[in-house]
PDB file of C-alpha atoms in Angstrom:
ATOM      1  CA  UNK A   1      18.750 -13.779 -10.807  1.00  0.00           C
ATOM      2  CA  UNK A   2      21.593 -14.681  -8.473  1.00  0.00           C
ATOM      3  CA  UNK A   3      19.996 -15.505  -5.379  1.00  0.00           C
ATOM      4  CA  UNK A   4      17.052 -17.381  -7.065  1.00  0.00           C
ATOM      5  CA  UNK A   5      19.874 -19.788  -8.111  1.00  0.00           C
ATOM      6  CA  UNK A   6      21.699 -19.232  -4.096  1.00  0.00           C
ATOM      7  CA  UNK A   7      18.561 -19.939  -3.069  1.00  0.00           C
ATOM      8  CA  UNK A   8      17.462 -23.009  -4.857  1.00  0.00           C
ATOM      9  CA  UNK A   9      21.358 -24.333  -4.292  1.00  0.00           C
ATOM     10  CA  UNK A  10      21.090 -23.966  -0.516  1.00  0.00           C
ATOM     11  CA  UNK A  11      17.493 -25.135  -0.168  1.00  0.00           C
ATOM     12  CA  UNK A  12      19.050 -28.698  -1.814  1.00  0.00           C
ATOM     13  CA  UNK A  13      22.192 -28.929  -0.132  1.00  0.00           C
ATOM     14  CA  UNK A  14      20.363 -28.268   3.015  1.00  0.00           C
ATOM     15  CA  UNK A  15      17.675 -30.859   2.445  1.00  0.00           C
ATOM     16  CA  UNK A  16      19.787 -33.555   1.465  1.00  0.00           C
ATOM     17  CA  UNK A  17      22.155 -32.590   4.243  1.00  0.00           C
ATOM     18  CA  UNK A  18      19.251 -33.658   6.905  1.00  0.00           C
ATOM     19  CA  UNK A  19      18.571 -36.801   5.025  1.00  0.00           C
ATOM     20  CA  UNK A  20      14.931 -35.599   3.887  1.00  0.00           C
ATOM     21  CA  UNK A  21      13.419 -36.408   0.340  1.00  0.00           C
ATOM     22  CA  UNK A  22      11.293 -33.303  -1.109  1.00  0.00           C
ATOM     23  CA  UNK A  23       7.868 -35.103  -0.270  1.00  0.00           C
ATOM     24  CA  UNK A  24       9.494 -35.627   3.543  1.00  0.00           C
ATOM     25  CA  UNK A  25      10.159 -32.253   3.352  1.00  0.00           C
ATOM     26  CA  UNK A  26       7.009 -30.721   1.870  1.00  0.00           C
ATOM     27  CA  UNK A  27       5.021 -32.656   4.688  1.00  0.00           C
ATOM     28  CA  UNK A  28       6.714 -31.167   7.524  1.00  0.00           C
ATOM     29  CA  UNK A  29       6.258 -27.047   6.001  1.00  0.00           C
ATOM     30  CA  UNK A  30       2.641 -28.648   4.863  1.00  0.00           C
ATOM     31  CA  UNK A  31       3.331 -28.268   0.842  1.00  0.00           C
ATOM     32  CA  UNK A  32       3.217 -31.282  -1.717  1.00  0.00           C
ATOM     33  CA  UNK A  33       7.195 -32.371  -2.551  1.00  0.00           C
ATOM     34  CA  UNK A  34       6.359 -31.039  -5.725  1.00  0.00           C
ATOM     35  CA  UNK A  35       6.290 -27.680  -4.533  1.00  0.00           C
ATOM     36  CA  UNK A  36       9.526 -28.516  -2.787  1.00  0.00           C
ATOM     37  CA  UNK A  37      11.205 -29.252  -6.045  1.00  0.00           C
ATOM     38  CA  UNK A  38       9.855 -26.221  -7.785  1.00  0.00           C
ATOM     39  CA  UNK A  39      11.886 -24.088  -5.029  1.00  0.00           C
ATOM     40  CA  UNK A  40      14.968 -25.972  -5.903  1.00  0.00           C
ATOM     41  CA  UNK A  41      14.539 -25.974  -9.905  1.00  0.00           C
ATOM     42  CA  UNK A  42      14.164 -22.110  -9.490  1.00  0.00           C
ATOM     43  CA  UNK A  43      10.742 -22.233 -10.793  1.00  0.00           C
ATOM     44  CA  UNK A  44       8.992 -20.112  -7.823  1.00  0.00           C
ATOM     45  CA  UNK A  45       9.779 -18.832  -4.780  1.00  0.00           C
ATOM     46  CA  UNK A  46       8.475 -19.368  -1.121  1.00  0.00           C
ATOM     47  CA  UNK A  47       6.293 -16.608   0.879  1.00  0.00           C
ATOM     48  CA  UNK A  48       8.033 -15.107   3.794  1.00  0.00           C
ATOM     49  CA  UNK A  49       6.070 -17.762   6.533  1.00  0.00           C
ATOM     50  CA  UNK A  50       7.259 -20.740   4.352  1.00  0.00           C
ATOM     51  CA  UNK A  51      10.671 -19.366   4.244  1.00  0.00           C
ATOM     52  CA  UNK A  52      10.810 -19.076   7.851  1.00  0.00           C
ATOM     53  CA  UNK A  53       9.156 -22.552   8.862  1.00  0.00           C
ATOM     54  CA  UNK A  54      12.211 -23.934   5.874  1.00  0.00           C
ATOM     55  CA  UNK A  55      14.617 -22.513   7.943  1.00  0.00           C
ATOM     56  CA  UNK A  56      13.124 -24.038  11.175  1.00  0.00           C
ATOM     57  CA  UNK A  57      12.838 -27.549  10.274  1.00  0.00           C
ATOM     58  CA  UNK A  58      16.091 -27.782   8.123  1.00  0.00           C
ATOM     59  CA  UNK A  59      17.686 -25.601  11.001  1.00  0.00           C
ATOM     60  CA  UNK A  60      19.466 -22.607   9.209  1.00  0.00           C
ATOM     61  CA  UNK A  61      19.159 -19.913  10.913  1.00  0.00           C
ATOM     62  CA  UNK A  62      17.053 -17.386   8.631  1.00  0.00           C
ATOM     63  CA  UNK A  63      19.572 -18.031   5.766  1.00  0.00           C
ATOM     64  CA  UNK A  64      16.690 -19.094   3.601  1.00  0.00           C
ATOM     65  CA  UNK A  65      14.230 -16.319   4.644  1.00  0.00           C
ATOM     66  CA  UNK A  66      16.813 -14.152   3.721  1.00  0.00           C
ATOM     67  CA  UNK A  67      17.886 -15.387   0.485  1.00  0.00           C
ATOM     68  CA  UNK A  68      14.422 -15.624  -0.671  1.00  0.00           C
ATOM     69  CA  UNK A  69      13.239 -11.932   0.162  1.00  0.00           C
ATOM     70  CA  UNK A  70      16.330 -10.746  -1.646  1.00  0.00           C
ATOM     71  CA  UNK A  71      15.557 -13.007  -4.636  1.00  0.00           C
ATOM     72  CA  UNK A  72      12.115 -11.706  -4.747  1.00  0.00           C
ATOM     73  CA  UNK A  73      13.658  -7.995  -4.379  1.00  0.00           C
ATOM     74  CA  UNK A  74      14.616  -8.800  -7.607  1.00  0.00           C
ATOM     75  CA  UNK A  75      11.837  -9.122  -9.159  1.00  0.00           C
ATOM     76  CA  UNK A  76      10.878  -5.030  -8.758  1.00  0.00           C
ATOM     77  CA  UNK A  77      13.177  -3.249 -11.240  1.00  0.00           C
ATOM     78  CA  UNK A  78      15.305  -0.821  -9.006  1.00  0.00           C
ATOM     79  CA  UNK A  79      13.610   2.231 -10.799  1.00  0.00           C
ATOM     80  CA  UNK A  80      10.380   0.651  -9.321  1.00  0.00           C
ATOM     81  CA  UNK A  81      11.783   0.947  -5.763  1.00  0.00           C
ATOM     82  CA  UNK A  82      11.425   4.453  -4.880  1.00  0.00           C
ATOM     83  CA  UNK A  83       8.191   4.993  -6.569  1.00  0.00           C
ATOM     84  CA  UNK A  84       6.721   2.244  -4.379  1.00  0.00           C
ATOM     85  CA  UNK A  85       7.044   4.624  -1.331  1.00  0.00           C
ATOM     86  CA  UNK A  86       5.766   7.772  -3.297  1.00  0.00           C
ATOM     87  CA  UNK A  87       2.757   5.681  -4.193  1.00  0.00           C
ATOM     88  CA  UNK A  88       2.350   4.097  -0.689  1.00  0.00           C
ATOM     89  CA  UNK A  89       1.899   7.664   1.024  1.00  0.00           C
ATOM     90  CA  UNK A  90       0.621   9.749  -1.816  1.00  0.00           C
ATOM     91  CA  UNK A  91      -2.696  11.488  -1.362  1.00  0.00           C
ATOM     92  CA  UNK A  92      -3.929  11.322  -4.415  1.00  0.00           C
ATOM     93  CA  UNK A  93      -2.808   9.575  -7.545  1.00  0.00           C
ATOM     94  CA  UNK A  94      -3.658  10.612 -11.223  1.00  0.00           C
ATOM     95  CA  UNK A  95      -2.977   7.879 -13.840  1.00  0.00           C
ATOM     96  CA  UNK A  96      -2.863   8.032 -17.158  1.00  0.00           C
ATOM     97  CA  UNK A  97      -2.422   4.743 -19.610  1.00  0.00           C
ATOM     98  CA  UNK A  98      -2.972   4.619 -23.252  1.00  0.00           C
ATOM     99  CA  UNK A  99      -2.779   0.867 -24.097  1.00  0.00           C
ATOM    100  CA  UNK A 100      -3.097  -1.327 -20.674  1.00  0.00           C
ATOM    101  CA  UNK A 101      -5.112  -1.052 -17.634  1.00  0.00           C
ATOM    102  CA  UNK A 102      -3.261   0.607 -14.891  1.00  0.00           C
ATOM    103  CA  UNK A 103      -1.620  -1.409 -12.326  1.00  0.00           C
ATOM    104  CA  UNK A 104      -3.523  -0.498  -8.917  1.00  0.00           C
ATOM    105  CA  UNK A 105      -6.656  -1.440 -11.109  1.00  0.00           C
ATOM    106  CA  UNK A 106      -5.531  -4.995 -12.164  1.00  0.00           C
ATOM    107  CA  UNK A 107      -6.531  -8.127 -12.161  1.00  0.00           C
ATOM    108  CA  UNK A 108      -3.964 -11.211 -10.775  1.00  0.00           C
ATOM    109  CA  UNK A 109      -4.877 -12.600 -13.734  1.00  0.00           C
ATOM    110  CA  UNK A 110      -4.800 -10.086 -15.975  1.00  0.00           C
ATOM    111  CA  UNK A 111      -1.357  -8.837 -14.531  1.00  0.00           C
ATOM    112  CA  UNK A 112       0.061 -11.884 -14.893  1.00  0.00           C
ATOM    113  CA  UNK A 113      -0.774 -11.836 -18.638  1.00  0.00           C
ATOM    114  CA  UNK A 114       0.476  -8.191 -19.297  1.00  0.00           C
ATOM    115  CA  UNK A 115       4.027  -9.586 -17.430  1.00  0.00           C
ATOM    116  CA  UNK A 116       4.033 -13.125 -19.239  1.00  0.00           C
ATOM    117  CA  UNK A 117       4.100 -10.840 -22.363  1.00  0.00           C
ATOM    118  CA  UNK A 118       7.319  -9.401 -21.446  1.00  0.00           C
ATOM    119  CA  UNK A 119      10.871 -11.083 -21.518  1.00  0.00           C
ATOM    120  CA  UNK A 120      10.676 -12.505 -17.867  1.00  0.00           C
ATOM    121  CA  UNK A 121      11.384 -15.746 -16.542  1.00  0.00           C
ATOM    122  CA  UNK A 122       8.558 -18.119 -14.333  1.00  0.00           C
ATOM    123  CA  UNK A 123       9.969 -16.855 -11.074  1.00  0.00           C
ATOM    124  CA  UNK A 124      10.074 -13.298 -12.066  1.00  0.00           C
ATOM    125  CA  UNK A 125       6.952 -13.726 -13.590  1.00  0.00           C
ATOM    126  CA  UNK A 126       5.296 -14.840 -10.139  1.00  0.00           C
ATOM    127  CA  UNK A 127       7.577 -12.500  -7.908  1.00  0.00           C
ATOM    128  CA  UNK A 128       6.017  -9.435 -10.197  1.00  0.00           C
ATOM    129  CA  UNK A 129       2.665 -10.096 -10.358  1.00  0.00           C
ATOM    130  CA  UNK A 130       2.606 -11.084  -6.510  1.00  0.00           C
ATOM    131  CA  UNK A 131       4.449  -7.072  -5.955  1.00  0.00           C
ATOM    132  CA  UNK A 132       1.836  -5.846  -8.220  1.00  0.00           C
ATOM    133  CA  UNK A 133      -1.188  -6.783  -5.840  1.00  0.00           C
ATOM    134  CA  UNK A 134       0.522  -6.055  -2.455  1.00  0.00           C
ATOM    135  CA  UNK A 135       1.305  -2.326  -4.042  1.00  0.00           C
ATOM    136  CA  UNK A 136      -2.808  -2.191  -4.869  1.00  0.00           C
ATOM    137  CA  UNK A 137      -3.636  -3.088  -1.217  1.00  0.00           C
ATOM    138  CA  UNK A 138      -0.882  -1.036   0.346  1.00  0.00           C
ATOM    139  CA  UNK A 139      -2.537   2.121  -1.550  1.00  0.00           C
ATOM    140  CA  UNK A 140      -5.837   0.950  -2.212  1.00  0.00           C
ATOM    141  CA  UNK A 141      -6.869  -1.479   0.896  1.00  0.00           C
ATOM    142  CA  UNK A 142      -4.616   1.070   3.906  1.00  0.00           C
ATOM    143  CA  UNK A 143      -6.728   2.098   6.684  1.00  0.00           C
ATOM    144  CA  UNK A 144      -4.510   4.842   7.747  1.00  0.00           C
ATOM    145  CA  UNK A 145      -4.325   7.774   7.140  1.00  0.00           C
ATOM    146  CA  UNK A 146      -7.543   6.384   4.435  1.00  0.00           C
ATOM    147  CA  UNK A 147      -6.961   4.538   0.884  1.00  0.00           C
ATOM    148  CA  UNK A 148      -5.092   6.955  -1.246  1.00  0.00           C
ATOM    149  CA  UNK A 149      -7.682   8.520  -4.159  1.00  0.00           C
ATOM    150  CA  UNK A 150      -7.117   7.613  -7.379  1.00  0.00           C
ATOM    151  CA  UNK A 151      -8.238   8.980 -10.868  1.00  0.00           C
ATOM    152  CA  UNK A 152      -7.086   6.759 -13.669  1.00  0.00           C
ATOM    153  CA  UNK A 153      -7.664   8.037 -17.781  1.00  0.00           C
ATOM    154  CA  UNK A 154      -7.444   5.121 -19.481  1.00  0.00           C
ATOM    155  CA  UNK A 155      -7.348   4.718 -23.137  1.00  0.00           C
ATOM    156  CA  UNK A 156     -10.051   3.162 -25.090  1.00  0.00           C
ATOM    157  CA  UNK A 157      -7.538   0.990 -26.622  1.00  0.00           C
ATOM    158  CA  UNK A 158      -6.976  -0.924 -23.388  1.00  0.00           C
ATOM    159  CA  UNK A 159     -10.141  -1.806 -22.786  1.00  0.00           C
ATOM    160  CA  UNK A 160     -10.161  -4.267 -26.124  1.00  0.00           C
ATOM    161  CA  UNK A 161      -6.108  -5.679 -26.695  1.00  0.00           C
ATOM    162  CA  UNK A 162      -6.433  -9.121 -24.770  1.00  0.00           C
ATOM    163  CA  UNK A 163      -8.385 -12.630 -24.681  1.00  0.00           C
ATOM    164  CA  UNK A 164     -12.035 -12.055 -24.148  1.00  0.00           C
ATOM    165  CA  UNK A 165     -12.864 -13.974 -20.980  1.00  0.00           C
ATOM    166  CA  UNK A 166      -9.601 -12.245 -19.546  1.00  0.00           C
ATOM    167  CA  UNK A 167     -10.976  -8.820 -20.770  1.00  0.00           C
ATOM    168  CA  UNK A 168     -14.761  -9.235 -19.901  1.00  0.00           C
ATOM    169  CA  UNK A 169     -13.323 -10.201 -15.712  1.00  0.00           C
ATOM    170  CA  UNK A 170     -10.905  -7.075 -15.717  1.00  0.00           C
ATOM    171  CA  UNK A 171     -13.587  -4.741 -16.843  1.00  0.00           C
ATOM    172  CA  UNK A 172     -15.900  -5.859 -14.467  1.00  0.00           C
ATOM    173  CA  UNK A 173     -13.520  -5.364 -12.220  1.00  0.00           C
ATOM    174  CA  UNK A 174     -13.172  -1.422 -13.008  1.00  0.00           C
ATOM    175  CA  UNK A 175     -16.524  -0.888 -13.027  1.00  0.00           C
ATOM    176  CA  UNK A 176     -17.082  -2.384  -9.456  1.00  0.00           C
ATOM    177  CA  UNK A 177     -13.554  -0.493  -7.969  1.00  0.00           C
ATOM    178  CA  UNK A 178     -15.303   2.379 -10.130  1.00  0.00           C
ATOM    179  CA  UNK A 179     -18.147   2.522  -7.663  1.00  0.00           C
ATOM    180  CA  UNK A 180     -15.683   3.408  -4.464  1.00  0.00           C
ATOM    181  CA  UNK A 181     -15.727   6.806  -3.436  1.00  0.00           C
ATOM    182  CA  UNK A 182     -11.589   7.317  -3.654  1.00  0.00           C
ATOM    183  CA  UNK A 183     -11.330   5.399  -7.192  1.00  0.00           C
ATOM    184  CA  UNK A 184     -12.442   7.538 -10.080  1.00  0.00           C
ATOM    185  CA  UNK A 185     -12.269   5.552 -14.015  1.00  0.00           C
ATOM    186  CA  UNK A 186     -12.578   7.355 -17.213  1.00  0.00           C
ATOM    187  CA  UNK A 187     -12.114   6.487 -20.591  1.00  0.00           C
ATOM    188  CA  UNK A 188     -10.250   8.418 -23.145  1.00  0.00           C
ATOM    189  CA  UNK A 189     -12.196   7.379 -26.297  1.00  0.00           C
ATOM    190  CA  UNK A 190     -10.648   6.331 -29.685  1.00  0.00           C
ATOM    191  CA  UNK A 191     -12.462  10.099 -31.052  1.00  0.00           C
ATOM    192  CA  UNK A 192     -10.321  12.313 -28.688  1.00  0.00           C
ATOM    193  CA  UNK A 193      -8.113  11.701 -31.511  1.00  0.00           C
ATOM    194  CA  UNK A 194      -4.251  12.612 -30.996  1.00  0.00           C
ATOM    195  CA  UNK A 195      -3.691  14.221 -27.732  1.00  0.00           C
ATOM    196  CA  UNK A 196      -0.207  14.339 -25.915  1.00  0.00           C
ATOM    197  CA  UNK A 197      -0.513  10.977 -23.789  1.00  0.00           C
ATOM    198  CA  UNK A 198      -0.063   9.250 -26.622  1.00  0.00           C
ATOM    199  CA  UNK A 199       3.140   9.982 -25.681  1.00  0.00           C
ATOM    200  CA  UNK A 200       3.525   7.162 -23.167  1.00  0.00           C
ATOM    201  CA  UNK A 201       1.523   6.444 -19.869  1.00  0.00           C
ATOM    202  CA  UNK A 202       2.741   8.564 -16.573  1.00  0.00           C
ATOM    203  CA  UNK A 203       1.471   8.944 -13.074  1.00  0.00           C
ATOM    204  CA  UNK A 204       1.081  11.857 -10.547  1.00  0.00           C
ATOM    205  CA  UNK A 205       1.441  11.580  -7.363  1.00  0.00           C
ATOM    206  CA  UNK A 206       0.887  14.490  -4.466  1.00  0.00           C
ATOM    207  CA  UNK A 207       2.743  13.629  -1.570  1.00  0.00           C
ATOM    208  CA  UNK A 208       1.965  14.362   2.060  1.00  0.00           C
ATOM    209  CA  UNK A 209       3.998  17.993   2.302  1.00  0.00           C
ATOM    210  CA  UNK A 210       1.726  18.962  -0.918  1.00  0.00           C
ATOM    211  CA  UNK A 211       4.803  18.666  -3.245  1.00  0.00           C
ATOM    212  CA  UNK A 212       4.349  16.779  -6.880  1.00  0.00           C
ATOM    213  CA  UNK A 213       6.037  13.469  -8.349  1.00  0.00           C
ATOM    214  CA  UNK A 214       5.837  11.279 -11.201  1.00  0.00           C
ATOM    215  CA  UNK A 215       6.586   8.373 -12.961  1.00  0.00           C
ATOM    216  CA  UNK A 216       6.864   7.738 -16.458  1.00  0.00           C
ATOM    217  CA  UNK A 217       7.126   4.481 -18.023  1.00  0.00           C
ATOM    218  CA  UNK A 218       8.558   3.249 -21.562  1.00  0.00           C
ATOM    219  CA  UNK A 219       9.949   0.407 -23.530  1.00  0.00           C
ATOM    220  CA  UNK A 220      13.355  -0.313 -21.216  1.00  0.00           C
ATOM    221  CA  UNK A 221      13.023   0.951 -17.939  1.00  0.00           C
ATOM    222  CA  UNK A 222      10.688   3.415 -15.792  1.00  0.00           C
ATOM    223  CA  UNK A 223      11.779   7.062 -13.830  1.00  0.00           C
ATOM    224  CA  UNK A 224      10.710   8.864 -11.270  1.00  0.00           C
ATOM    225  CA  UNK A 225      10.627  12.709 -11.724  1.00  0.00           C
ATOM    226  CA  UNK A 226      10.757  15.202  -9.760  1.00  0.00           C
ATOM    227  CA  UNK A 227      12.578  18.345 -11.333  1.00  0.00           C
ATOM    228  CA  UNK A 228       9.897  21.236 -11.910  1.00  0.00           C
ATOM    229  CA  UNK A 229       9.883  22.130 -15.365  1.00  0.00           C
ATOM    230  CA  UNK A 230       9.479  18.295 -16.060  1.00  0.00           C
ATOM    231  CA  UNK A 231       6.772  17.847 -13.323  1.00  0.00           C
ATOM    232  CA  UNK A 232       4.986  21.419 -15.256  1.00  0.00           C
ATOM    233  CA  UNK A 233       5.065  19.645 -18.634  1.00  0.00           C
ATOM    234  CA  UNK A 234       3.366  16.081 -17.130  1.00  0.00           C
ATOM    235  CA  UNK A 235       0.744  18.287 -15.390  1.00  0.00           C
ATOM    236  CA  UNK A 236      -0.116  20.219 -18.296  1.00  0.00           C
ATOM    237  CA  UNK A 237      -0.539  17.407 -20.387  1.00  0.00           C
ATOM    238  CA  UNK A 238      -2.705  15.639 -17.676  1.00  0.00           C
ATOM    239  CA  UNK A 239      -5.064  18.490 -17.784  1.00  0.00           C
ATOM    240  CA  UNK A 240      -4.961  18.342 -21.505  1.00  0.00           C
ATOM    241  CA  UNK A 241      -5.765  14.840 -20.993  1.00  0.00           C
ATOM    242  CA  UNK A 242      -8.539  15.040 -18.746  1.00  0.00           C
ATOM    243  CA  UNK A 243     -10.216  18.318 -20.724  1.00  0.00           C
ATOM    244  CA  UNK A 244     -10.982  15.184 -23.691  1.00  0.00           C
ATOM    245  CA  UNK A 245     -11.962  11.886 -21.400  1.00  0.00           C
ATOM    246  CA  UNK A 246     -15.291  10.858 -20.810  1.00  0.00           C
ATOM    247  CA  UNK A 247     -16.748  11.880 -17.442  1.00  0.00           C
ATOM    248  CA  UNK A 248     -17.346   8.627 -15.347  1.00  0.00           C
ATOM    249  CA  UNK A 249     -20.831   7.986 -16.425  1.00  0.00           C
ATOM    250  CA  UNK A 250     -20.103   8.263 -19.704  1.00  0.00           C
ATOM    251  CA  UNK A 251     -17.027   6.044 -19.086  1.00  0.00           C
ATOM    252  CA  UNK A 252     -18.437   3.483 -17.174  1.00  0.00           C
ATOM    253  CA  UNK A 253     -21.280   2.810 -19.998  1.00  0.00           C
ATOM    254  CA  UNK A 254     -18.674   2.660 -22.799  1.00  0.00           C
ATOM    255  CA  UNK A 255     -16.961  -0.656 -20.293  1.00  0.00           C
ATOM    256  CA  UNK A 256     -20.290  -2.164 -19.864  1.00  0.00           C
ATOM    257  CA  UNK A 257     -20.766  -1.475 -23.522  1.00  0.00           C
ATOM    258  CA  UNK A 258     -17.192  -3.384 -24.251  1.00  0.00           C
ATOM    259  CA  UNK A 259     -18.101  -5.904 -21.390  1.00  0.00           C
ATOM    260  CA  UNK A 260     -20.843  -7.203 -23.947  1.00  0.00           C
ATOM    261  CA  UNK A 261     -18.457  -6.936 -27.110  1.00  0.00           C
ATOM    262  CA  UNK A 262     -16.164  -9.320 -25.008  1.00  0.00           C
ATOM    263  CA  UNK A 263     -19.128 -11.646 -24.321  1.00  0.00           C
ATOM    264  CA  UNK A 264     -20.269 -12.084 -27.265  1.00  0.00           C
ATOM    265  CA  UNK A 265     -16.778 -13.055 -28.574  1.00  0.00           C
ATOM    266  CA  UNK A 266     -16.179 -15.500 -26.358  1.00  0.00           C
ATOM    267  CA  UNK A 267     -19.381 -17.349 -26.882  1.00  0.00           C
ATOM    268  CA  UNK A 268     -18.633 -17.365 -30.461  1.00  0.00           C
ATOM    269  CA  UNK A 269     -15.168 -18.338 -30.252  1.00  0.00           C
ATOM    270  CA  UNK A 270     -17.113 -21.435 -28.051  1.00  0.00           C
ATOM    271  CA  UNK A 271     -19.294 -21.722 -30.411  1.00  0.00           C
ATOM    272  CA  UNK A 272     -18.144 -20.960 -33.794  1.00  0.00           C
TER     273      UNK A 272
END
């Protein structure tokens, strides 16, 4: 990550330029030196206020604010990019995930767990999982035009592949977004047996003008899709998807069902 390292660079070589040690620093942004150094080791990045009030005390223009927004640009793979604005104005969203909980219905936590498992450094780690929750509020918190309705099928699988006391606070968490009017959860059970998602997790969004996108995800990189006959076969197998989930009654007991499977292990793993 090239400006994570411009970054860092310039935030030292302005610093020491003013005379100021990283605790002198720190106290005049109102962050511990420590935090200070873990800008300049490349460890984490600074929010978009901090960046500013850097540049203001160290006088730099908005050098800093700059290189640190492009740094955290990084962070969201480029395929990600565009499908961030399809799923910031869609009006409705249908999501489909076999193995992990889908991202709009994530915990921070259990986000940054799922992107810890990957091959990512700190920074990247931190600049992905804080993306992550400003794309659920942008669809899922906007007051205008209204928060964007979603129906997620998830598999039953990804309701049980994680720690316990990570897993029992992310399904609590879908069965309280599950009670909102514009968020619908259902489970694809373990007896649907084979059925064509297990072909890899994809999303559908309709966009304001009524037309159809997607985005499908695998191992190296994601893609947005938007060519008809691809767009036909996604929607088919959505519907073929749908015709074996649980409805979200049904769903929501099997979670609180899990929930108590999760519980239990953890007290025994306490208490062995």
């Amino acid at each position: 990550m090239a400006n994570v390292n411009e970054f860092r660079h310039i935030l030292r070589l302005r610093r020491t330029e003013k005379g100021l040690s990283q605790d002198a620093l720190g106290s005049q942004v109102h962050v511990t030196g420590s935090q200070i150094g873990h800008y300049e080791t490349g460890r984490s990045l600074p929010p978009d206020d901090l960046a500013v009030n850097l540049d203001r005390v160290l006088g730099t223009g908005d050098e800093l604010r700059r290189l640190a927004e492009q740094a955290r640009g990084e962070a969201v793979a480029p395929w990600m990019r565009p499908w961030k604005l399809n799923e910031s104005r869609a009006v409705q969203l249908r999501w489909f995930e076999h193995s992990l909980i889908p991202g709009l219905l994530q915990t921070e936590a259990y986000a940054r767990e799922v992107i810890s498992a990957g091959t990512h450094t700190e920074v990247q780690i931190e600049e992905m999982t804080r993306e992550r929750m400003e794309r659920q509020t942008a669809a899922l918190e906007r007051a205008h035009p209204h928060p964007v309705p979603l129906t997620a099928i998830i598999g039953e699988a990804a309701l049980r592949v994680g720690p316990s006391a990570l897993m029992k606070d992310q399904l609590e968490h879908l069965v309280d977004i599950g009670h909102r009017q514009t968020v619908h959860v259902r489970v694809l059970p373990f007896s649907a047996g084979l059925h064509p998602g297990l072909a890899g997790a994809f999303v559908l969004a309709t966009l304001p003008d009524g037309a159809t996108a997607a985005y499908i995800d695998d191992q190296m990189a994601g893609r947005v899709c938007e060519t008809a006959d691809k767009l036909r076969h996604l929607v088919l197998a959505w519907e073929m998807i749908c015709a074996r989930a649980l409805p979200c009654g049904q769903s929501r007991d099997l979670i609180l069902r899990v929930i108590d499977e999760h519980e239990r292990a953890g007290v025994a793993h306490v208490h062995p």
